[in-house]
Coordinates of C-alpha atoms and ligand atoms in Angstrom, one line a residue:
M1255 CA 74.7 126.2 138.0
L1256 CA 77.8 125.1 136.4
P1257 CA 78.5 126.1 132.8
S1258 CA 78.1 123.2 130.5
A1259 CA 81.9 124.0 129.3
A1260 CA 82.5 121.8 132.2
A1261 CA 82.2 118.7 130.2
V1262 CA 85.3 116.6 129.9
A1263 CA 83.9 113.1 129.3
L1264 CA 80.8 111.7 127.8
A1265 CA 79.9 108.1 128.4
L1266 CA 77.6 105.9 126.6
A1267 CA 74.6 106.0 129.0
L1268 CA 72.6 102.9 128.4
L1269 CA 73.6 100.8 125.6
S1270 CA 70.3 98.9 125.8
A1271 CA 68.7 102.1 125.0
A1272 CA 70.4 102.0 121.5
T1273 CA 67.6 101.8 118.9
T1274 CA 67.6 101.0 115.1
S1275 CA 65.6 103.7 113.7
P1276 CA 64.1 102.7 110.3
K1277 CA 63.2 106.4 109.7
F1278 CA 66.7 107.4 109.8
G1279 CA 68.3 104.3 108.7
G1280 CA 71.0 104.3 111.1
T1281 CA 71.7 103.6 114.9
N1282 CA 71.7 106.1 117.5
I1283 CA 73.6 105.7 120.9
P1284 CA 72.9 108.1 123.7
L1285 CA 75.8 109.5 125.5
H1286 CA 76.3 111.4 128.7
K1287 CA 79.0 113.5 130.1
R1288 CA 81.0 112.2 133.1
K1289 CA 83.5 114.7 134.2
S1290 CA 84.4 118.3 134.4
L1291 CA 87.2 120.7 134.3
I1292 CA 85.4 122.9 136.5
T1293 CA 85.0 122.1 140.3
V1294 CA 81.7 121.9 142.1
N1295 CA 82.5 125.6 143.2
G1296 CA 82.5 126.9 139.6
T1297 CA 86.3 127.4 139.6
F1298 CA 88.7 126.1 137.2
D1299 CA 90.3 122.8 138.1
R1300 CA 94.1 123.4 136.9
A1301 CA 95.3 120.1 138.0
A1302 CA 92.8 118.3 135.7
A1303 CA 93.6 120.5 132.9
V1304 CA 97.2 119.9 133.0
K1305 CA 96.7 116.1 133.2
D1306 CA 94.3 116.3 130.3
A1307 CA 96.9 117.9 128.2
A1308 CA 99.6 115.7 129.0
K1309 CA 97.3 112.7 128.0
I1310 CA 96.4 114.3 124.6
A1311 CA 100.0 114.9 123.7
K1312 CA 100.8 111.2 124.4
K1313 CA 97.8 110.2 122.3
Y1314 CA 99.0 112.3 119.5
S1315 CA 102.5 111.1 119.7
Y1316 CA 101.8 107.6 118.8
T1317 CA 99.0 108.2 116.2
Q1318 CA 101.5 110.5 114.2
G1319 CA 104.1 107.8 114.5
N1320 CA 101.6 105.2 113.0
Y1321 CA 101.0 107.5 110.0
L1322 CA 104.7 107.9 109.3
K1323 CA 105.1 104.0 109.4
N1324 CA 102.0 103.4 107.2
T1325 CA 102.3 106.0 104.6
G1326 CA 106.1 106.7 104.7
R1327 CA 105.2 110.5 105.1
K1328 CA 105.0 112.7 108.1
I1329 CA 101.7 113.9 109.1
N1330 CA 101.2 117.7 108.2
N1331 CA 104.5 117.5 106.1
R1332 CA 106.2 118.2 109.3
T1333 CA 109.9 119.2 108.7
D1334 CA 111.2 118.7 112.2
S1335 CA 113.1 115.5 113.2
S1336 CA 110.9 114.6 116.0
L1337 CA 108.8 112.0 114.2
T1338 CA 111.7 109.9 112.7
T1339 CA 110.9 106.9 114.6
F1340 CA 107.7 105.3 115.9
S1341 CA 109.1 105.0 119.3
R1342 CA 110.2 108.4 120.1
P1343 CA 107.4 110.9 121.1
P1344 CA 107.5 114.0 119.2
F1345 CA 107.0 116.3 122.4
P1346 CA 109.1 116.7 125.5
R1347 CA 108.4 114.1 128.1
Q1348 CA 106.0 115.3 130.7
A1349 CA 106.6 115.5 134.4
E1350 CA 103.0 114.7 135.3
P1351 CA 102.8 111.3 136.9
L1352 CA 101.0 108.8 134.6
T1353 CA 99.2 106.7 137.4
D1354 CA 97.2 110.0 138.2
I1355 CA 96.0 110.6 134.6
E1356 CA 92.3 109.9 134.8
D1357 CA 91.2 108.4 131.3
D1358 CA 88.0 110.0 131.4
T1359 CA 88.0 112.3 128.3
E1360 CA 86.5 110.0 125.9
W1361 CA 83.1 108.4 125.5
A1362 CA 82.6 104.9 126.8
G1363 CA 80.2 102.3 126.1
T1364 CA 79.6 98.6 126.0
I1365 CA 80.5 96.6 122.9
T1366 CA 80.6 92.7 122.4
I1367 CA 83.3 90.5 120.9
G1368 CA 83.3 86.8 120.1
T1369 CA 80.7 84.0 119.8
P1370 CA 79.0 83.9 122.2
P1371 CA 79.2 87.6 122.6
K1372 CA 81.2 88.9 125.6
N1373 CA 80.7 92.4 127.0
F1374 CA 83.6 95.0 127.0
T1375 CA 83.4 98.6 128.2
I1376 CA 85.5 100.8 125.7
K1377 CA 86.3 104.2 124.8
F1378 CA 85.3 105.7 121.4
D1379 CA 88.1 107.7 120.2
T1380 CA 87.8 109.9 116.9
A1381 CA 91.6 110.4 116.8
S1382 CA 92.8 106.8 116.6
S1383 CA 91.8 103.8 114.6
D1384 CA 92.6 100.5 116.4
L1385 CA 90.5 98.4 118.7
W1386 CA 92.1 96.7 121.9
V1387 CA 90.7 95.1 124.9
P1388 CA 92.6 93.0 127.7
H1389 CA 93.6 89.4 126.9
S1390 CA 92.4 86.6 129.4
S1391 CA 96.2 86.1 130.2
C1392 CA 96.4 89.7 131.2
T1393 CA 96.7 89.6 135.0
S1394 CA 97.6 93.3 135.5
H1395 CA 94.2 94.4 134.6
G1396 CA 92.3 94.4 137.8
T1397 CA 88.7 93.5 137.6
Q1398 CA 88.1 94.4 134.1
N1399 CA 86.6 92.1 131.2
R1400 CA 89.0 90.0 129.4
Y1401 CA 89.2 88.4 125.9
N1402 CA 89.7 84.5 125.9
P1403 CA 90.1 83.4 122.3
E1404 CA 89.4 79.8 123.4
L1405 CA 86.1 80.7 124.4
S1406 CA 84.9 82.2 121.1
S1407 CA 84.0 80.0 118.2
T1408 CA 84.6 82.7 115.7
S1409 CA 88.0 83.8 117.0
T1410 CA 91.1 83.6 114.5
S1411 CA 94.6 84.2 115.7
K1412 CA 96.8 86.5 113.3
D1413 CA 100.3 87.0 112.9
G1414 CA 102.3 89.8 114.5
N1415 CA 101.9 92.0 117.8
F1416 CA 100.1 95.1 118.6
A1417 CA 101.9 97.8 120.7
I1418 CA 101.3 101.4 121.7
E1419 CA 104.0 103.2 123.4
Y1420 CA 103.0 106.1 125.8
G1421 CA 105.1 109.0 126.9
D1422 CA 106.5 107.5 129.8
G1423 CA 107.8 104.6 127.8
S1424 CA 105.5 102.1 129.0
V1425 CA 103.7 100.0 126.5
V1426 CA 100.2 98.3 126.0
S1427 CA 100.9 95.3 123.9
G1428 CA 99.5 91.9 122.8
P1429 CA 98.8 89.4 120.1
I1430 CA 96.3 90.3 117.2
F1431 CA 93.0 88.5 116.5
T1432 CA 89.9 88.6 114.3
D1433 CA 86.4 88.0 115.6
T1434 CA 82.8 89.2 115.5
V1435 CA 82.5 92.8 117.0
T1436 CA 79.0 94.5 117.8
I1437 CA 78.0 97.8 119.0
A1438 CA 74.6 98.8 119.4
G1439 CA 73.4 96.4 116.7
V1440 CA 75.9 96.9 114.2
T1441 CA 77.8 93.7 113.8
V1442 CA 81.1 93.1 111.9
A1443 CA 82.6 89.8 111.3
N1444 CA 86.3 89.2 111.2
Q1445 CA 87.3 92.6 112.9
I1446 CA 90.9 92.9 113.5
F1447 CA 92.0 93.9 117.1
S1448 CA 94.4 93.2 119.7
A1449 CA 94.0 91.5 123.1
V1450 CA 96.6 93.0 125.1
T1451 CA 98.7 91.0 127.6
T1452 CA 100.7 93.9 129.0
E1453 CA 99.3 97.2 130.0
A1454 CA 100.7 100.6 131.1
A1455 CA 100.4 101.3 134.8
H1456 CA 97.9 104.1 134.1
F1457 CA 95.4 101.8 132.9
L1458 CA 95.1 99.9 136.1
S1459 CA 92.8 102.6 137.7
D1460 CA 90.7 102.7 134.5
T1461 CA 87.1 101.8 134.6
T1462 CA 87.1 100.9 131.0
D1463 CA 88.7 97.8 129.3
G1464 CA 90.0 99.2 126.0
V1465 CA 89.6 101.6 123.1
L1466 CA 87.8 101.6 119.8
G1467 CA 89.2 104.2 117.3
L1468 CA 87.0 105.8 114.6
A1469 CA 89.6 107.5 112.4
F1470 CA 91.4 106.3 109.5
P1471 CA 93.7 103.2 108.6
A1472 CA 96.5 105.6 108.0
I1473 CA 96.8 106.1 111.6
S1474 CA 96.2 102.7 112.8
R1475 CA 99.0 100.8 114.5
L1476 CA 97.7 97.5 113.0
G1477 CA 97.5 99.2 109.6
Q1478 CA 94.1 97.7 109.1
P1479 CA 90.5 98.7 108.6
S1480 CA 88.8 100.2 111.8
F1481 CA 85.5 98.9 113.2
F1482 CA 83.4 101.4 111.2
Q1483 CA 85.4 101.0 108.0
S1484 CA 84.6 97.1 108.4
A1485 CA 81.0 98.0 109.0
M1486 CA 80.9 100.0 105.8
S1487 CA 82.5 97.3 103.5
Q1488 CA 80.3 94.6 105.1
R1489 CA 77.2 96.8 104.7
S1490 CA 76.3 96.7 108.4
V1491 CA 75.8 100.5 108.3
H1492 CA 73.4 102.4 106.0
S1493 CA 76.0 104.9 105.0
G1494 CA 79.7 105.6 105.5
E1495 CA 79.0 108.5 108.1
F1496 CA 78.6 108.7 111.6
S1497 CA 77.5 111.9 113.5
V1498 CA 77.8 113.3 117.1
K1499 CA 75.9 115.8 119.2
L1500 CA 77.9 116.6 122.2
A1501 CA 75.7 118.4 125.0
A1502 CA 75.0 118.3 128.8
T1503 CA 71.8 116.4 127.8
G1504 CA 70.6 114.5 124.7
A1505 CA 74.2 113.7 123.5
E1506 CA 74.4 111.1 120.9
L1507 CA 76.7 109.2 118.5
F1508 CA 74.7 108.1 115.4
L1509 CA 76.2 105.4 113.3
G1510 CA 75.3 105.3 109.5
G1511 CA 74.2 108.7 108.6
T1512 CA 72.8 111.7 110.5
N1513 CA 69.8 112.1 112.9
P1514 CA 67.8 114.8 111.3
A1515 CA 66.0 115.4 114.5
L1516 CA 69.2 117.0 116.0
Y1517 CA 70.1 119.6 113.5
T1518 CA 68.5 122.2 111.3
G1519 CA 69.5 123.5 107.8
D1520 CA 72.3 122.2 105.5
I1521 CA 75.5 120.3 106.7
E1522 CA 78.4 122.5 105.6
F1523 CA 81.0 119.9 104.5
H1524 CA 84.8 120.5 104.2
N1525 CA 87.0 118.0 102.4
L1526 CA 89.8 116.3 104.5
S1527 CA 93.1 117.8 103.8
Q1528 CA 94.8 114.7 104.9
V1529 CA 93.1 111.3 105.5
G1530 CA 94.5 109.9 108.8
F1531 CA 92.9 112.1 111.6
W1532 CA 89.6 113.8 110.8
Q1533 CA 91.4 116.8 109.5
I1534 CA 90.4 119.9 107.5
G1535 CA 92.2 123.0 106.4
G1536 CA 91.6 126.5 105.8
G1537 CA 90.4 127.4 109.3
H1538 CA 90.0 130.9 110.5
V1539 CA 89.3 132.2 113.9
T1540 CA 87.7 135.6 114.9
V1541 CA 87.5 137.4 118.4
N1542 CA 84.7 139.8 118.8
G1543 CA 84.2 140.0 115.1
S1544 CA 87.8 140.6 114.2
P1545 CA 90.2 138.0 112.4
V1546 CA 93.0 136.8 114.6
T1547 CA 95.1 135.5 111.7
S1548 CA 95.7 137.3 108.4
S1549 CA 96.8 134.3 106.3
C1550 CA 94.2 133.6 103.8
A1551 CA 95.1 129.9 103.5
G1552 CA 94.2 129.6 107.2
F1553 CA 95.2 126.7 109.5
E1554 CA 94.7 123.0 109.7
V1555 CA 92.1 121.6 112.2
V1556 CA 92.0 118.0 113.8
I1557 CA 88.5 117.3 115.1
D1558 CA 88.7 115.1 118.2
A1559 CA 85.5 114.6 120.3
G1560 CA 87.8 112.8 122.7
T1561 CA 89.5 116.1 123.6
T1562 CA 88.0 118.3 126.3
I1563 CA 89.1 121.9 125.1
M1564 CA 90.8 123.5 122.1
Y1565 CA 94.6 123.8 121.4
G1566 CA 96.2 126.2 118.9
P1567 CA 99.8 127.2 117.8
A1568 CA 101.3 129.4 120.6
D1569 CA 101.7 132.4 118.2
Q1570 CA 98.1 132.4 117.0
V1571 CA 96.7 131.7 120.6
E1572 CA 98.7 134.5 122.0
K1573 CA 97.3 136.9 119.2
L1574 CA 93.8 135.8 119.9
Y1575 CA 94.1 136.7 123.8
N1576 CA 95.8 139.9 122.9
M1577 CA 92.5 140.9 121.4
V1578 CA 90.5 140.0 124.5
P1579 CA 90.5 142.9 127.2
D1580 CA 92.3 142.4 130.4
S1581 CA 93.7 139.0 129.3
Q1582 CA 96.9 137.5 130.6
V1583 CA 98.7 134.1 130.8
F1584 CA 97.0 132.2 133.5
D1585 CA 99.1 128.9 133.6
A1586 CA 102.1 128.5 131.2
Q1587 CA 102.3 124.8 131.7
S1588 CA 98.8 124.1 130.5
G1589 CA 99.0 127.0 127.9
L1590 CA 95.8 128.8 129.5
Y1591 CA 94.9 132.4 129.6
S1592 CA 92.5 134.3 131.8
F1593 CA 90.6 137.5 131.3
S1594 CA 87.8 139.4 133.0
C1595 CA 84.7 137.3 133.3
E1596 CA 82.8 140.7 132.6
S1597 CA 84.1 140.7 129.1
M1598 CA 83.9 137.3 127.9
P1599 CA 85.1 137.1 124.3
N1600 CA 83.0 136.0 121.3
V1601 CA 84.9 133.5 119.5
T1602 CA 84.0 131.9 116.0
L1603 CA 85.7 129.3 113.8
S1604 CA 84.9 129.3 110.0
W1605 CA 86.3 127.4 106.9
G1606 CA 85.2 129.8 104.2
G1607 CA 81.5 129.1 105.0
R1608 CA 79.6 130.4 107.8
D1609 CA 80.9 131.5 111.2
W1610 CA 80.3 128.8 113.9
A1611 CA 80.1 130.7 117.3
I1612 CA 81.6 129.1 120.4
S1613 CA 79.0 130.1 123.0
Q1614 CA 80.4 132.1 126.1
E1615 CA 79.3 129.2 128.1
N1616 CA 81.4 126.7 126.3
F1617 CA 84.3 129.1 126.1
N1618 CA 84.4 129.7 129.8
L1619 CA 86.4 127.2 131.9
G1620 CA 85.4 128.8 135.1
R1621 CA 86.8 131.3 137.7
T1622 CA 90.6 131.2 138.1
E1623 CA 89.8 130.7 141.9
S1624 CA 86.8 131.3 144.1
G1625 CA 85.8 134.9 144.3
S1626 CA 88.0 136.0 141.3
C1627 CA 86.7 138.1 138.6
H1628 CA 88.9 136.4 136.1
C1629 CA 87.9 133.5 134.0
V1630 CA 89.9 130.9 131.9
G1631 CA 89.4 130.3 128.4
A1632 CA 89.0 127.3 126.6
I1633 CA 91.6 127.6 124.0
S1634 CA 95.1 126.7 125.1
S1635 CA 98.6 127.5 123.4
R1636 CA 100.0 124.2 124.9
D1637 CA 102.1 122.2 121.9
V1638 CA 100.4 118.9 121.8
G1639 CA 102.7 117.7 119.2
L1640 CA 100.4 118.3 116.1
G1641 CA 102.7 120.7 114.0
A1642 CA 103.2 124.5 113.5
N1643 CA 99.8 125.5 111.9
V1644 CA 97.5 122.7 113.3
W1645 CA 94.6 123.4 115.7
L1646 CA 92.9 120.7 117.7
L1647 CA 89.3 121.3 118.4
G1648 CA 87.8 119.1 121.2
D1649 CA 84.4 119.3 123.0
S1650 CA 84.6 123.0 123.8
F1651 CA 84.0 123.6 120.1
L1652 CA 82.1 120.5 119.2
K1653 CA 79.3 121.3 121.8
N1654 CA 78.3 124.3 119.6
V1655 CA 77.6 122.4 116.4
Y1656 CA 76.3 118.9 115.0
T1657 CA 79.3 117.2 113.6
V1658 CA 79.2 114.7 110.6
F1659 CA 82.1 112.3 110.0
S1660 CA 81.8 111.3 106.5
V1661 CA 83.9 108.4 105.1
D1662 CA 81.9 108.5 102.0
R1663 CA 82.8 112.1 101.2
Q1664 CA 86.1 112.2 102.8
A1665 CA 84.8 115.2 104.7
V1666 CA 83.8 116.7 108.0
G1667 CA 80.4 118.5 108.2
F1668 CA 79.0 121.0 110.6
A1669 CA 75.3 121.9 111.0
Q1670 CA 73.3 124.1 113.4
L1671 CA 72.2 122.1 116.5
A1672 CA 68.3 121.8 116.5
Ligands
NAG340 C1 84.2 124.5 147.4 O1 83.9 125.4 148.4 C2 83.7 124.8 149.7 C3 83.4 126.0 150.6 O2 84.2 127.2 150.4 C4 85.1 124.3 150.1 O3 85.2 123.6 151.5 C5 85.6 123.1 149.1 O4 86.9 122.8 149.4 C6 85.5 123.7 147.8 N1 85.6 122.7 146.8 C7 86.4 122.8 145.7 C8 86.6 121.6 145.0 O5 87.1 123.7 145.5
NAG341 C1 101.6 118.2 102.3 O1 102.4 118.3 101.0 C2 101.8 117.9 99.7 C3 102.6 118.0 98.5 O2 103.3 119.2 98.7 C4 100.6 118.7 99.6 O3 99.7 118.4 98.5 C5 99.6 118.7 100.8 O4 98.4 119.4 100.7 C6 100.3 119.0 102.0 N1 99.4 118.6 103.2 C7 99.3 119.3 104.2 C8 98.3 118.8 105.4 O5 99.8 120.5 104.4
NAG342 C1 76.2 93.2 128.3 O1 75.8 94.3 128.1 C2 74.6 94.6 128.0 C3 74.2 96.0 127.6 O2 74.9 96.9 128.6 C4 73.6 94.0 129.0 O3 72.2 94.3 129.0 C5 74.0 92.7 129.4 O4 73.3 92.1 130.7 C6 75.3 92.4 129.6 N1 75.7 91.1 129.7 C7 76.6 90.6 130.6 C8 76.8 89.0 130.6 O5 77.1 91.3 131.5
NAG343 C1 85.7 117.9 97.7 O1 86.0 116.7 97.1 C2 85.1 116.4 96.0 C3 85.5 115.0 95.7 O2 85.6 114.0 96.6 C4 85.4 117.3 95.0 O3 84.3 117.0 93.9 C5 85.2 118.6 95.4 O4 85.2 119.6 94.4 C6 85.9 119.1 96.5 N1 85.5 120.3 97.1 C7 86.5 121.2 97.2 C8 86.0 122.5 97.8 O5 87.7 121.1 97.0
NAG344 C1 79.4 139.0 122.3 O1 78.1 138.7 121.6 C2 76.9 139.0 122.4 C3 75.8 138.5 121.8 O2 75.6 138.6 120.3 C4 76.8 140.5 122.7 O3 75.6 140.8 123.4 C5 78.2 141.0 123.4 O4 78.2 142.4 123.6 C6 79.3 140.4 122.6 N1 80.6 140.7 123.4 C7 81.5 141.3 122.8 C8 82.6 141.5 123.9 O5 81.6 141.9 121.7

């Protein structure tokens, strides 16, 4: 049996199974996981983890650049000079070949664009805000679906150009349009998006067409409302909230509220500390019941259901593993540590409310190698370029809780899974 910490990716299983539930007043979309950082033999897949970390760093480089461009401020009040221009990634360039990066750490599903509706398979991303798909003139995109504005009666061309630059300097770019976009029965008219005519080489091997971001306009490259914000303003969703349950089975994205069948008790909300990413402050971490950091102000946390594991500042992560018996640096490049599988730590996160435990199953990324009695932990010290006191919480944390992303409250909420 593989631990469910193995999950890297979640895919929308059957969009046709999406249903509108009058009882809950929202739309639920079943998700399933696709890939693992653990090999079939239960050992840690180091190569996959290194690629994953490099991809995360690239994603955060451009979204933080967008924030600076849109707001005139650096995200997290960063004082370092690395974010001065949009085009310069705030992290050292990575040696990993981009063509090998498998873009499989987000949820994928079918949306439709245009009139008549045309299907696209896109990744849902809670840490970016734009929508893009390939343009019909994009010849580099293999067999994927393409958007032809001539074939949609509701297409309107907009001024300007969209571009996302990746860590290797390659660019995804193209013209901007508005058109009708539908996901799982939630329809938005005049949604702004890009149909890209050039794509970075590493998208060629991708099984999806594009990306749909679920974060805020402040980190949008287009500086425009995201699909979900358009759905709110056009009253296509019942509330300005979407919720996520990530699990090996029964995973679900719920648009327009929460699904009460999936959690028990109250939702513990925490106001966003900054509106761009889904980011909250005042975070604390414990290991086996003892606090890791003494700061009463705590740390910032970015919630990203498109990230596999958890990343923290190197000094804090080192302190954390120092509290775990028999721990050592396992892989400096990916910032990962190992420890005895016999003394798996109990790690919790809190924001001044209850302690949210990370199950040992979700913390364990598998044995360092076949037959080893050392296991790899799901918190990495690798710098993904988010700043000195910022953690990034991905699936390894989110699988332990029901998570509510509330635009209405400008808050993230956690509840006990049912
Ligand atoms: C799993 O173990 C088998 C038998 O020891 C081995 O042949 C195979 O290469 C291993 N697979 C991985 C992905 O480590
Ligand atoms: C950034 O600085 C402003 C002004 O000092 C402060 O109000 C805000 O809380 C800071 N944000 C973060 C995320 O540290
Ligand atoms: C579009 O996607 C839906 C849901 O996955 C599917 O039922 C339908 O057959 C697709 N249409 C085309 C033209 O591929
Ligand atoms: C959270 O924000 C709301 C307003 O949106 C405010 O009423 C409330 O006091 C804030 N809570 C905390 C703990 O700051
Ligand atoms: C972790 O928690 C479990 C269940 O509460 C407990 O059995 C175990 O002893 C704890 N481990 C450590 C290292 O404290």
